[in-house]
C-alpha cells in the first residue's frame, strides 16, 4: 500500500524543501511531488528531466471581441476589479480591452454586455510535469504569473504522483507542501498518512507552527514537528516542542545550524548527499523515525 508523507511549514524559509530533498535521497524507491506550486523550487536540487508535460486549465477569463464592441462602456461600469482598460485611437475613437492580469473571471461583464461582444474563455493557468530524477520519479508544476487555482493544481499533482507510484509499484510518496494554512496547504495534506511540520526557534515560527498543527489536528492527520536551526535559541526550541506535544503532535527531532546546508544548496545537492555534518546526521535520524512510524 502506498503511504504519503507531506512536509509543510507555518511560514516560508524554514528549510522545508531542503529537508524534502534529503528525504527523497534517503527513501527507498520514492515518488516525489512538489506541491508548492506557487513558488516551486525542489527542482533546483533534484534536477528533474521532464518526461511528460501537461497544460493546466482552470477558471475563465473575459476577452472583448473588438469587431463587435460598440464602446458603450457598460463593462467598465460593471467591473469591480479594475480589469477594463480604455484606449483612445488616433482617430479619437475610444476602445475597450480587458487586462488578463486583473481579470478575476467573475463573468459579470460577459453577462451584462448588451451586444454579447465578450468571450469567456477557459484560462490556461500553468503546467504540470512528470519527470525523472536521481532519486526517482517526480511530479511537479509551475503556476502561471498572476494565475489562481493553486489548490486545484496541487490536487492534480498529488493524484498524478499516486498514479505514478501505483504504476511503478513504489510504496512511498514524499510531498514538498506549501507554507501557511491556506487552500494549497489543505489540498496538500488532505488524506495524507502524516505531515512533518518544519519550524524554527523564533517568535514567528512558534506562532505559525501553532496554526498549522491546529490545521493538521482538524483534519485528523498524524503530525510530527522538526525544529530547524534548533541551537540558535535552545530555550524557545524546548518551548516549541512542549507546545507541539500539547497540540497532539510528536517531536521528530532537532536540526542544528550547519553551514553545510548552504553549501548543499549552492552545489545543487541535498544536505545528506553533500556532507556528513551535524545537519545531515540529524536529518537521517528524523527520516528513520518517520519511516518507521508511517510504513
C-alpha atoms as a PDB file:
ATOM      1  CA  UNK A   1       0.000   0.000   0.000  1.00  0.00           C
ATOM      2  CA  UNK A   2       1.296   3.455  -0.935  1.00  0.00           C
ATOM      3  CA  UNK A   3       1.973   5.765   2.002  1.00  0.00           C
ATOM      4  CA  UNK A   4       2.189   9.543   1.705  1.00  0.00           C
ATOM      5  CA  UNK A   5       4.031  11.989   3.927  1.00  0.00           C
ATOM      6  CA  UNK A   6       3.821  15.757   3.415  1.00  0.00           C
ATOM      7  CA  UNK A   7       6.478  18.209   4.589  1.00  0.00           C
ATOM      8  CA  UNK A   8       4.925  21.578   5.429  1.00  0.00           C
ATOM      9  CA  UNK A   9       5.678  24.693   7.453  1.00  0.00           C
ATOM     10  CA  UNK A  10       3.765  27.532   9.014  1.00  0.00           C
ATOM     11  CA  UNK A  11       5.894  30.053   7.136  1.00  0.00           C
ATOM     12  CA  UNK A  12       8.313  30.099   4.233  1.00  0.00           C
ATOM     13  CA  UNK A  13      12.073  29.822   4.600  1.00  0.00           C
ATOM     14  CA  UNK A  14      12.197  27.236   7.399  1.00  0.00           C
ATOM     15  CA  UNK A  15      14.171  24.645   5.382  1.00  0.00           C
ATOM     16  CA  UNK A  16      11.183  22.582   4.263  1.00  0.00           C
ATOM     17  CA  UNK A  17      12.426  21.957   0.721  1.00  0.00           C
ATOM     18  CA  UNK A  18      15.968  21.119   1.863  1.00  0.00           C
ATOM     19  CA  UNK A  19      14.504  18.510   4.203  1.00  0.00           C
ATOM     20  CA  UNK A  20      12.249  17.084   1.492  1.00  0.00           C
ATOM     21  CA  UNK A  21      15.180  16.716  -0.907  1.00  0.00           C
ATOM     22  CA  UNK A  22      17.147  14.824   1.754  1.00  0.00           C
ATOM     23  CA  UNK A  23      14.182  12.538   2.469  1.00  0.00           C
ATOM     24  CA  UNK A  24      13.902  11.817  -1.261  1.00  0.00           C
ATOM     25  CA  UNK A  25      17.577  10.809  -1.229  1.00  0.00           C
ATOM     26  CA  UNK A  26      17.203   8.572   1.822  1.00  0.00           C
ATOM     27  CA  UNK A  27      13.888   6.886   0.958  1.00  0.00           C
ATOM     28  CA  UNK A  28      13.688   3.519  -0.758  1.00  0.00           C
ATOM     29  CA  UNK A  29      12.218   3.999  -4.250  1.00  0.00           C
ATOM     30  CA  UNK A  30      10.040   7.037  -3.552  1.00  0.00           C
ATOM     31  CA  UNK A  31       7.860   9.156  -5.783  1.00  0.00           C
ATOM     32  CA  UNK A  32       8.454  12.847  -5.120  1.00  0.00           C
ATOM     33  CA  UNK A  33       5.806  15.547  -5.518  1.00  0.00           C
ATOM     34  CA  UNK A  34       6.463  19.283  -5.348  1.00  0.00           C
ATOM     35  CA  UNK A  35       3.128  20.773  -4.293  1.00  0.00           C
ATOM     36  CA  UNK A  36       4.494  24.228  -3.521  1.00  0.00           C
ATOM     37  CA  UNK A  37       3.218  25.255  -6.945  1.00  0.00           C
ATOM     38  CA  UNK A  38       3.146  28.993  -6.217  1.00  0.00           C
ATOM     39  CA  UNK A  39       6.908  29.026  -5.625  1.00  0.00           C
ATOM     40  CA  UNK A  40       8.271  25.645  -6.707  1.00  0.00           C
ATOM     41  CA  UNK A  41      11.985  25.141  -6.028  1.00  0.00           C
ATOM     42  CA  UNK A  42      12.558  21.433  -5.367  1.00  0.00           C
ATOM     43  CA  UNK A  43      13.658  21.107  -8.991  1.00  0.00           C
ATOM     44  CA  UNK A  44      16.708  23.248  -8.189  1.00  0.00           C
ATOM     45  CA  UNK A  45      18.060  20.411  -6.040  1.00  0.00           C
ATOM     46  CA  UNK A  46      16.757  17.302  -7.799  1.00  0.00           C
ATOM     47  CA  UNK A  47      17.381  18.492 -11.405  1.00  0.00           C
ATOM     48  CA  UNK A  48      14.390  16.703 -12.979  1.00  0.00           C
ATOM     49  CA  UNK A  49      14.391  15.553 -16.599  1.00  0.00           C
ATOM     50  CA  UNK A  50      10.883  16.095 -17.941  1.00  0.00           C
ATOM     51  CA  UNK A  51       9.190  13.010 -19.420  1.00  0.00           C
ATOM     52  CA  UNK A  52       5.569  14.239 -19.594  1.00  0.00           C
ATOM     53  CA  UNK A  53       4.302  17.809 -19.829  1.00  0.00           C
ATOM     54  CA  UNK A  54       0.620  18.736 -19.399  1.00  0.00           C
ATOM     55  CA  UNK A  55      -1.211  22.053 -19.578  1.00  0.00           C
ATOM     56  CA  UNK A  56      -3.258  23.101 -16.567  1.00  0.00           C
ATOM     57  CA  UNK A  57      -6.542  24.826 -17.382  1.00  0.00           C
ATOM     58  CA  UNK A  58      -8.804  26.229 -14.700  1.00  0.00           C
ATOM     59  CA  UNK A  59     -11.301  29.055 -14.407  1.00  0.00           C
ATOM     60  CA  UNK A  60     -12.126  31.583 -17.126  1.00  0.00           C
ATOM     61  CA  UNK A  61     -11.041  34.967 -18.383  1.00  0.00           C
ATOM     62  CA  UNK A  62     -13.043  37.552 -20.307  1.00  0.00           C
ATOM     63  CA  UNK A  63     -11.865  38.800 -23.712  1.00  0.00           C
ATOM     64  CA  UNK A  64     -13.548  41.596 -25.691  1.00  0.00           C
ATOM     65  CA  UNK A  65     -14.080  40.997 -29.416  1.00  0.00           C
ATOM     66  CA  UNK A  66     -13.118  44.426 -30.823  1.00  0.00           C
ATOM     67  CA  UNK A  67     -15.043  43.982 -34.069  1.00  0.00           C
ATOM     68  CA  UNK A  68     -18.311  43.533 -32.160  1.00  0.00           C
ATOM     69  CA  UNK A  69     -17.737  46.004 -29.310  1.00  0.00           C
ATOM     70  CA  UNK A  70     -19.820  49.189 -29.567  1.00  0.00           C
ATOM     71  CA  UNK A  71     -17.733  51.004 -26.903  1.00  0.00           C
ATOM     72  CA  UNK A  72     -20.818  51.596 -24.762  1.00  0.00           C
ATOM     73  CA  UNK A  73     -18.765  51.381 -21.550  1.00  0.00           C
ATOM     74  CA  UNK A  74     -21.115  49.011 -19.715  1.00  0.00           C
ATOM     75  CA  UNK A  75     -18.259  46.639 -18.877  1.00  0.00           C
ATOM     76  CA  UNK A  76     -16.203  49.496 -17.448  1.00  0.00           C
ATOM     77  CA  UNK A  77     -19.037  50.405 -15.084  1.00  0.00           C
ATOM     78  CA  UNK A  78     -19.762  46.811 -14.056  1.00  0.00           C
ATOM     79  CA  UNK A  79     -16.209  45.580 -13.412  1.00  0.00           C
ATOM     80  CA  UNK A  80     -15.224  45.780  -9.732  1.00  0.00           C
ATOM     81  CA  UNK A  81     -11.636  44.668 -10.252  1.00  0.00           C
ATOM     82  CA  UNK A  82     -10.336  47.443 -12.498  1.00  0.00           C
ATOM     83  CA  UNK A  83      -9.705  44.987 -15.327  1.00  0.00           C
ATOM     84  CA  UNK A  84     -11.261  47.074 -18.130  1.00  0.00           C
ATOM     85  CA  UNK A  85      -8.773  49.262 -19.993  1.00  0.00           C
ATOM     86  CA  UNK A  86      -9.681  52.179 -22.241  1.00  0.00           C
ATOM     87  CA  UNK A  87      -7.563  53.405 -25.153  1.00  0.00           C
ATOM     88  CA  UNK A  88      -8.017  56.360 -27.452  1.00  0.00           C
ATOM     89  CA  UNK A  89      -7.162  55.636 -31.076  1.00  0.00           C
ATOM     90  CA  UNK A  90      -5.560  58.098 -33.496  1.00  0.00           C
ATOM     91  CA  UNK A  91      -8.970  58.969 -34.921  1.00  0.00           C
ATOM     92  CA  UNK A  92     -10.277  59.816 -31.444  1.00  0.00           C
ATOM     93  CA  UNK A  93     -12.339  56.639 -31.057  1.00  0.00           C
ATOM     94  CA  UNK A  94     -12.442  55.008 -27.606  1.00  0.00           C
ATOM     95  CA  UNK A  95     -11.814  51.247 -27.472  1.00  0.00           C
ATOM     96  CA  UNK A  96     -12.021  48.803 -24.581  1.00  0.00           C
ATOM     97  CA  UNK A  97      -9.949  45.754 -23.656  1.00  0.00           C
ATOM     98  CA  UNK A  98      -9.509  43.524 -20.614  1.00  0.00           C
ATOM     99  CA  UNK A  99      -6.263  43.171 -18.679  1.00  0.00           C
ATOM    100  CA  UNK A 100      -5.812  39.403 -18.136  1.00  0.00           C
ATOM    101  CA  UNK A 101      -3.691  40.035 -15.034  1.00  0.00           C
ATOM    102  CA  UNK A 102      -6.546  41.918 -13.354  1.00  0.00           C
ATOM    103  CA  UNK A 103      -9.476  39.830 -14.585  1.00  0.00           C
ATOM    104  CA  UNK A 104     -10.895  37.660 -11.780  1.00  0.00           C
ATOM    105  CA  UNK A 105     -13.038  35.579 -14.138  1.00  0.00           C
ATOM    106  CA  UNK A 106     -16.286  36.516 -12.417  1.00  0.00           C
ATOM    107  CA  UNK A 107     -18.195  36.821 -15.699  1.00  0.00           C
ATOM    108  CA  UNK A 108     -20.170  39.971 -14.804  1.00  0.00           C
ATOM    109  CA  UNK A 109     -19.043  41.827 -17.943  1.00  0.00           C
ATOM    110  CA  UNK A 110     -19.990  38.814 -20.069  1.00  0.00           C
ATOM    111  CA  UNK A 111     -23.439  38.631 -18.501  1.00  0.00           C
ATOM    112  CA  UNK A 112     -24.308  42.314 -18.918  1.00  0.00           C
ATOM    113  CA  UNK A 113     -22.674  43.217 -22.250  1.00  0.00           C
ATOM    114  CA  UNK A 114     -25.677  44.485 -24.306  1.00  0.00           C
ATOM    115  CA  UNK A 115     -24.272  43.171 -27.606  1.00  0.00           C
ATOM    116  CA  UNK A 116     -22.629  39.969 -26.296  1.00  0.00           C
ATOM    117  CA  UNK A 117     -19.217  41.109 -27.511  1.00  0.00           C
ATOM    118  CA  UNK A 118     -17.220  39.483 -24.678  1.00  0.00           C
ATOM    119  CA  UNK A 119     -15.952  35.901 -24.778  1.00  0.00           C
ATOM    120  CA  UNK A 120     -15.499  33.874 -21.615  1.00  0.00           C
ATOM    121  CA  UNK A 121     -12.550  31.664 -22.442  1.00  0.00           C
ATOM    122  CA  UNK A 122     -11.118  28.918 -20.256  1.00  0.00           C
ATOM    123  CA  UNK A 123      -7.913  30.135 -18.623  1.00  0.00           C
ATOM    124  CA  UNK A 124      -4.561  28.398 -19.008  1.00  0.00           C
ATOM    125  CA  UNK A 125      -3.061  28.726 -15.529  1.00  0.00           C
ATOM    126  CA  UNK A 126       0.183  26.804 -15.866  1.00  0.00           C
ATOM    127  CA  UNK A 127       1.516  23.313 -16.461  1.00  0.00           C
ATOM    128  CA  UNK A 128       2.424  20.162 -14.581  1.00  0.00           C
ATOM    129  CA  UNK A 129       5.125  17.660 -15.383  1.00  0.00           C
ATOM    130  CA  UNK A 130       6.192  14.103 -14.674  1.00  0.00           C
ATOM    131  CA  UNK A 131       9.970  13.872 -14.558  1.00  0.00           C
ATOM    132  CA  UNK A 132      12.809  11.532 -13.724  1.00  0.00           C
ATOM    133  CA  UNK A 133      15.394  12.395 -11.059  1.00  0.00           C
ATOM    134  CA  UNK A 134      18.349  10.650  -9.450  1.00  0.00           C
ATOM    135  CA  UNK A 135      16.027   9.861  -6.524  1.00  0.00           C
ATOM    136  CA  UNK A 136      13.107   8.544  -8.569  1.00  0.00           C
ATOM    137  CA  UNK A 137      10.026   9.877 -10.401  1.00  0.00           C
ATOM    138  CA  UNK A 138       8.955  13.415  -9.591  1.00  0.00           C
ATOM    139  CA  UNK A 139       5.674  15.207 -10.272  1.00  0.00           C
ATOM    140  CA  UNK A 140       5.878  18.984 -10.175  1.00  0.00           C
ATOM    141  CA  UNK A 141       4.178  22.046 -11.604  1.00  0.00           C
ATOM    142  CA  UNK A 142       4.549  25.689 -12.466  1.00  0.00           C
ATOM    143  CA  UNK A 143       1.691  28.095 -11.892  1.00  0.00           C
ATOM    144  CA  UNK A 144       1.442  30.941 -14.376  1.00  0.00           C
ATOM    145  CA  UNK A 145       2.138  34.555 -13.461  1.00  0.00           C
ATOM    146  CA  UNK A 146      -0.861  36.017 -11.589  1.00  0.00           C
ATOM    147  CA  UNK A 147      -2.692  32.713 -12.121  1.00  0.00           C
ATOM    148  CA  UNK A 148      -5.004  31.286  -9.479  1.00  0.00           C
ATOM    149  CA  UNK A 149      -6.495  27.907  -8.505  1.00  0.00           C
ATOM    150  CA  UNK A 150      -3.214  26.695  -6.993  1.00  0.00           C
ATOM    151  CA  UNK A 151      -5.198  24.381  -4.710  1.00  0.00           C
ATOM    152  CA  UNK A 152      -6.658  22.601  -7.731  1.00  0.00           C
ATOM    153  CA  UNK A 153      -3.197  22.299  -9.277  1.00  0.00           C
ATOM    154  CA  UNK A 154      -1.870  20.828  -6.018  1.00  0.00           C
ATOM    155  CA  UNK A 155      -4.603  18.179  -6.144  1.00  0.00           C
ATOM    156  CA  UNK A 156      -3.677  17.418  -9.751  1.00  0.00           C
ATOM    157  CA  UNK A 157      -0.016  16.933  -8.797  1.00  0.00           C
ATOM    158  CA  UNK A 158      -0.891  14.646  -5.878  1.00  0.00           C
ATOM    159  CA  UNK A 159      -3.190  12.474  -7.992  1.00  0.00           C
ATOM    160  CA  UNK A 160      -0.502  12.135 -10.648  1.00  0.00           C
ATOM    161  CA  UNK A 161       2.090  11.197  -8.019  1.00  0.00           C
ATOM    162  CA  UNK A 162      -0.212   8.489  -6.669  1.00  0.00           C
ATOM    163  CA  UNK A 163      -0.753   7.179 -10.196  1.00  0.00           C
ATOM    164  CA  UNK A 164       2.986   7.052 -10.862  1.00  0.00           C
ATOM    165  CA  UNK A 165       3.524   5.229  -7.557  1.00  0.00           C
ATOM    166  CA  UNK A 166       0.868   2.629  -8.418  1.00  0.00           C
ATOM    167  CA  UNK A 167       2.208   2.107 -11.927  1.00  0.00           C
ATOM    168  CA  UNK A 168       5.795   1.696 -10.750  1.00  0.00           C
ATOM    169  CA  UNK A 169       4.965  -0.342  -7.604  1.00  0.00           C
ATOM    170  CA  UNK A 170       6.512   2.256  -5.293  1.00  0.00           C
ATOM    171  CA  UNK A 171       5.197   2.436  -1.748  1.00  0.00           C
ATOM    172  CA  UNK A 172       6.216   5.952  -0.631  1.00  0.00           C
ATOM    173  CA  UNK A 173       5.163   9.387  -1.886  1.00  0.00           C
ATOM    174  CA  UNK A 174       7.103  12.288  -0.398  1.00  0.00           C
ATOM    175  CA  UNK A 175       5.422  15.663  -0.849  1.00  0.00           C
ATOM    176  CA  UNK A 176       7.007  19.094  -0.545  1.00  0.00           C
ATOM    177  CA  UNK A 177       3.989  21.108   0.542  1.00  0.00           C
ATOM    178  CA  UNK A 178       3.429  24.863   0.517  1.00  0.00           C
ATOM    179  CA  UNK A 179       3.813  27.047   3.619  1.00  0.00           C
ATOM    180  CA  UNK A 180       0.942  28.529   5.594  1.00  0.00           C
ATOM    181  CA  UNK A 181      -2.576  27.238   6.269  1.00  0.00           C
ATOM    182  CA  UNK A 182      -4.455  28.275   3.113  1.00  0.00           C
ATOM    183  CA  UNK A 183      -6.166  26.357   0.330  1.00  0.00           C
ATOM    184  CA  UNK A 184      -2.944  24.958  -1.242  1.00  0.00           C
ATOM    185  CA  UNK A 185      -1.880  23.552   2.138  1.00  0.00           C
ATOM    186  CA  UNK A 186      -5.264  21.930   2.723  1.00  0.00           C
ATOM    187  CA  UNK A 187      -5.095  20.426  -0.774  1.00  0.00           C
ATOM    188  CA  UNK A 188      -1.603  19.097   0.042  1.00  0.00           C
ATOM    189  CA  UNK A 189      -2.392  17.348   3.323  1.00  0.00           C
ATOM    190  CA  UNK A 190      -5.988  16.125   2.951  1.00  0.00           C
ATOM    191  CA  UNK A 191      -5.943  12.334   3.051  1.00  0.00           C
ATOM    192  CA  UNK A 192      -2.190  12.081   3.701  1.00  0.00           C
ATOM    193  CA  UNK A 193      -0.795   9.478   6.091  1.00  0.00           C
ATOM    194  CA  UNK A 194       1.228  12.040   8.018  1.00  0.00           C
ATOM    195  CA  UNK A 195       2.704  15.522   7.972  1.00  0.00           C
ATOM    196  CA  UNK A 196       6.068  16.760   9.150  1.00  0.00           C
ATOM    197  CA  UNK A 197       5.938  20.400  10.200  1.00  0.00           C
ATOM    198  CA  UNK A 198       9.277  22.200   9.932  1.00  0.00           C
ATOM    199  CA  UNK A 199       9.729  25.254  12.096  1.00  0.00           C
ATOM    200  CA  UNK A 200      12.499  27.352  13.620  1.00  0.00           C
ATOM    201  CA  UNK A 201      13.005  28.794  17.109  1.00  0.00           C
ATOM    202  CA  UNK A 202      11.669  32.300  16.527  1.00  0.00           C
ATOM    203  CA  UNK A 203       8.525  34.019  17.732  1.00  0.00           C
ATOM    204  CA  UNK A 204       7.002  33.937  14.238  1.00  0.00           C
ATOM    205  CA  UNK A 205       7.989  30.284  13.874  1.00  0.00           C
ATOM    206  CA  UNK A 206       6.289  29.459  17.171  1.00  0.00           C
ATOM    207  CA  UNK A 207       3.110  31.319  16.224  1.00  0.00           C
ATOM    208  CA  UNK A 208       2.849  29.831  12.732  1.00  0.00           C
ATOM    209  CA  UNK A 209       3.598  26.323  13.991  1.00  0.00           C
ATOM    210  CA  UNK A 210       0.596  26.514  16.294  1.00  0.00           C
ATOM    211  CA  UNK A 211      -1.698  27.433  13.390  1.00  0.00           C
ATOM    212  CA  UNK A 212      -0.507  24.644  11.106  1.00  0.00           C
ATOM    213  CA  UNK A 213      -0.681  21.999  13.859  1.00  0.00           C
ATOM    214  CA  UNK A 214      -4.247  23.031  14.585  1.00  0.00           C
ATOM    215  CA  UNK A 215      -4.983  22.583  10.875  1.00  0.00           C
ATOM    216  CA  UNK A 216      -3.499  19.067  10.882  1.00  0.00           C
ATOM    217  CA  UNK A 217      -5.456  18.203  14.014  1.00  0.00           C
ATOM    218  CA  UNK A 218      -8.664  19.484  12.406  1.00  0.00           C
ATOM    219  CA  UNK A 219      -8.201  17.014   9.536  1.00  0.00           C
ATOM    220  CA  UNK A 220      -7.109  14.271  11.951  1.00  0.00           C
ATOM    221  CA  UNK A 221      -3.772  13.774  10.246  1.00  0.00           C
ATOM    222  CA  UNK A 222      -0.872  12.454  12.365  1.00  0.00           C
ATOM    223  CA  UNK A 223       1.803  15.115  12.698  1.00  0.00           C
ATOM    224  CA  UNK A 224       5.431  15.379  13.679  1.00  0.00           C
ATOM    225  CA  UNK A 225       7.472  18.500  14.379  1.00  0.00           C
ATOM    226  CA  UNK A 226      11.067  19.230  13.483  1.00  0.00           C
ATOM    227  CA  UNK A 227      12.875  22.334  14.754  1.00  0.00           C
ATOM    228  CA  UNK A 228      15.479  23.568  12.277  1.00  0.00           C
ATOM    229  CA  UNK A 229      18.459  25.660  13.493  1.00  0.00           C
ATOM    230  CA  UNK A 230      17.425  24.486  16.956  1.00  0.00           C
ATOM    231  CA  UNK A 231      20.620  25.590  18.689  1.00  0.00           C
ATOM    232  CA  UNK A 232      20.220  29.302  17.919  1.00  0.00           C
ATOM    233  CA  UNK A 233      17.628  29.539  20.725  1.00  0.00           C
ATOM    234  CA  UNK A 234      17.510  26.348  22.827  1.00  0.00           C
ATOM    235  CA  UNK A 235      15.005  27.787  25.298  1.00  0.00           C
ATOM    236  CA  UNK A 236      12.491  28.622  22.577  1.00  0.00           C
ATOM    237  CA  UNK A 237      13.148  25.264  20.896  1.00  0.00           C
ATOM    238  CA  UNK A 238      12.156  23.469  24.099  1.00  0.00           C
ATOM    239  CA  UNK A 239       9.042  25.629  24.411  1.00  0.00           C
ATOM    240  CA  UNK A 240       8.032  24.870  20.817  1.00  0.00           C
ATOM    241  CA  UNK A 241       8.426  21.147  21.383  1.00  0.00           C
ATOM    242  CA  UNK A 242       6.301  21.320  24.519  1.00  0.00           C
ATOM    243  CA  UNK A 243       3.600  23.222  22.629  1.00  0.00           C
ATOM    244  CA  UNK A 244       3.711  20.637  19.832  1.00  0.00           C
ATOM    245  CA  UNK A 245       3.113  17.816  22.298  1.00  0.00           C
ATOM    246  CA  UNK A 246       0.269  19.737  23.889  1.00  0.00           C
ATOM    247  CA  UNK A 247      -1.396  20.000  20.475  1.00  0.00           C
ATOM    248  CA  UNK A 248      -1.146  16.241  19.947  1.00  0.00           C
ATOM    249  CA  UNK A 249       1.948  16.167  17.754  1.00  0.00           C
ATOM    250  CA  UNK A 250       5.141  14.163  18.189  1.00  0.00           C
ATOM    251  CA  UNK A 251       8.641  15.638  18.115  1.00  0.00           C
ATOM    252  CA  UNK A 252      10.634  14.093  15.288  1.00  0.00           C
ATOM    253  CA  UNK A 253      13.903  15.775  16.183  1.00  0.00           C
ATOM    254  CA  UNK A 254      16.117  18.821  16.011  1.00  0.00           C
ATOM    255  CA  UNK A 255      18.454  20.027  13.280  1.00  0.00           C
ATOM    256  CA  UNK A 256      21.328  22.257  14.413  1.00  0.00           C
ATOM    257  CA  UNK A 257      22.553  25.241  12.446  1.00  0.00           C
ATOM    258  CA  UNK A 258      25.100  23.949   9.946  1.00  0.00           C
ATOM    259  CA  UNK A 259      26.847  25.895   7.148  1.00  0.00           C
ATOM    260  CA  UNK A 260      26.877  22.732   5.028  1.00  0.00           C
ATOM    261  CA  UNK A 261      23.155  23.301   4.362  1.00  0.00           C
ATOM    262  CA  UNK A 262      24.023  26.437   2.403  1.00  0.00           C
ATOM    263  CA  UNK A 263      26.891  24.600   0.744  1.00  0.00           C
ATOM    264  CA  UNK A 264      24.494  21.882  -0.405  1.00  0.00           C
ATOM    265  CA  UNK A 265      22.149  24.465  -1.890  1.00  0.00           C
ATOM    266  CA  UNK A 266      24.967  26.101  -3.814  1.00  0.00           C
ATOM    267  CA  UNK A 267      26.087  22.688  -5.072  1.00  0.00           C
ATOM    268  CA  UNK A 268      22.570  21.698  -6.165  1.00  0.00           C
ATOM    269  CA  UNK A 269      22.613  18.701  -3.830  1.00  0.00           C
ATOM    270  CA  UNK A 270      20.579  17.523  -0.857  1.00  0.00           C
ATOM    271  CA  UNK A 271      22.134  18.001   2.578  1.00  0.00           C
ATOM    272  CA  UNK A 272      22.663  14.266   3.122  1.00  0.00           C
ATOM    273  CA  UNK A 273      24.393  13.962  -0.255  1.00  0.00           C
ATOM    274  CA  UNK A 274      26.681  16.905   0.353  1.00  0.00           C
ATOM    275  CA  UNK A 275      28.355  16.208   3.694  1.00  0.00           C
ATOM    276  CA  UNK A 276      28.114  14.030   6.809  1.00  0.00           C
ATOM    277  CA  UNK A 277      27.853  17.009   9.144  1.00  0.00           C
ATOM    278  CA  UNK A 278      25.617  17.720  12.142  1.00  0.00           C
ATOM    279  CA  UNK A 279      22.594  18.658   9.998  1.00  0.00           C
ATOM    280  CA  UNK A 280      22.973  15.613   7.767  1.00  0.00           C
ATOM    281  CA  UNK A 281      23.166  13.221  10.718  1.00  0.00           C
ATOM    282  CA  UNK A 282      20.106  14.792  12.342  1.00  0.00           C
ATOM    283  CA  UNK A 283      18.108  14.555   9.121  1.00  0.00           C
ATOM    284  CA  UNK A 284      18.961  10.856   8.790  1.00  0.00           C
ATOM    285  CA  UNK A 285      17.707  10.216  12.325  1.00  0.00           C
ATOM    286  CA  UNK A 286      14.487  12.141  11.686  1.00  0.00           C
ATOM    287  CA  UNK A 287      13.823  10.214   8.480  1.00  0.00           C
ATOM    288  CA  UNK A 288      14.324   6.861  10.235  1.00  0.00           C
ATOM    289  CA  UNK A 289      11.748   7.842  12.844  1.00  0.00           C
ATOM    290  CA  UNK A 290       9.219   8.952  10.236  1.00  0.00           C
ATOM    291  CA  UNK A 291       9.758   5.901   8.061  1.00  0.00           C
ATOM    292  CA  UNK A 292       9.290   3.530  10.982  1.00  0.00           C
ATOM    293  CA  UNK A 293       6.145   5.371  12.085  1.00  0.00           C
ATOM    294  CA  UNK A 294       4.451   5.552   8.686  1.00  0.00           C
ATOM    295  CA  UNK A 295       5.436   2.349   6.890  1.00  0.00           C
END
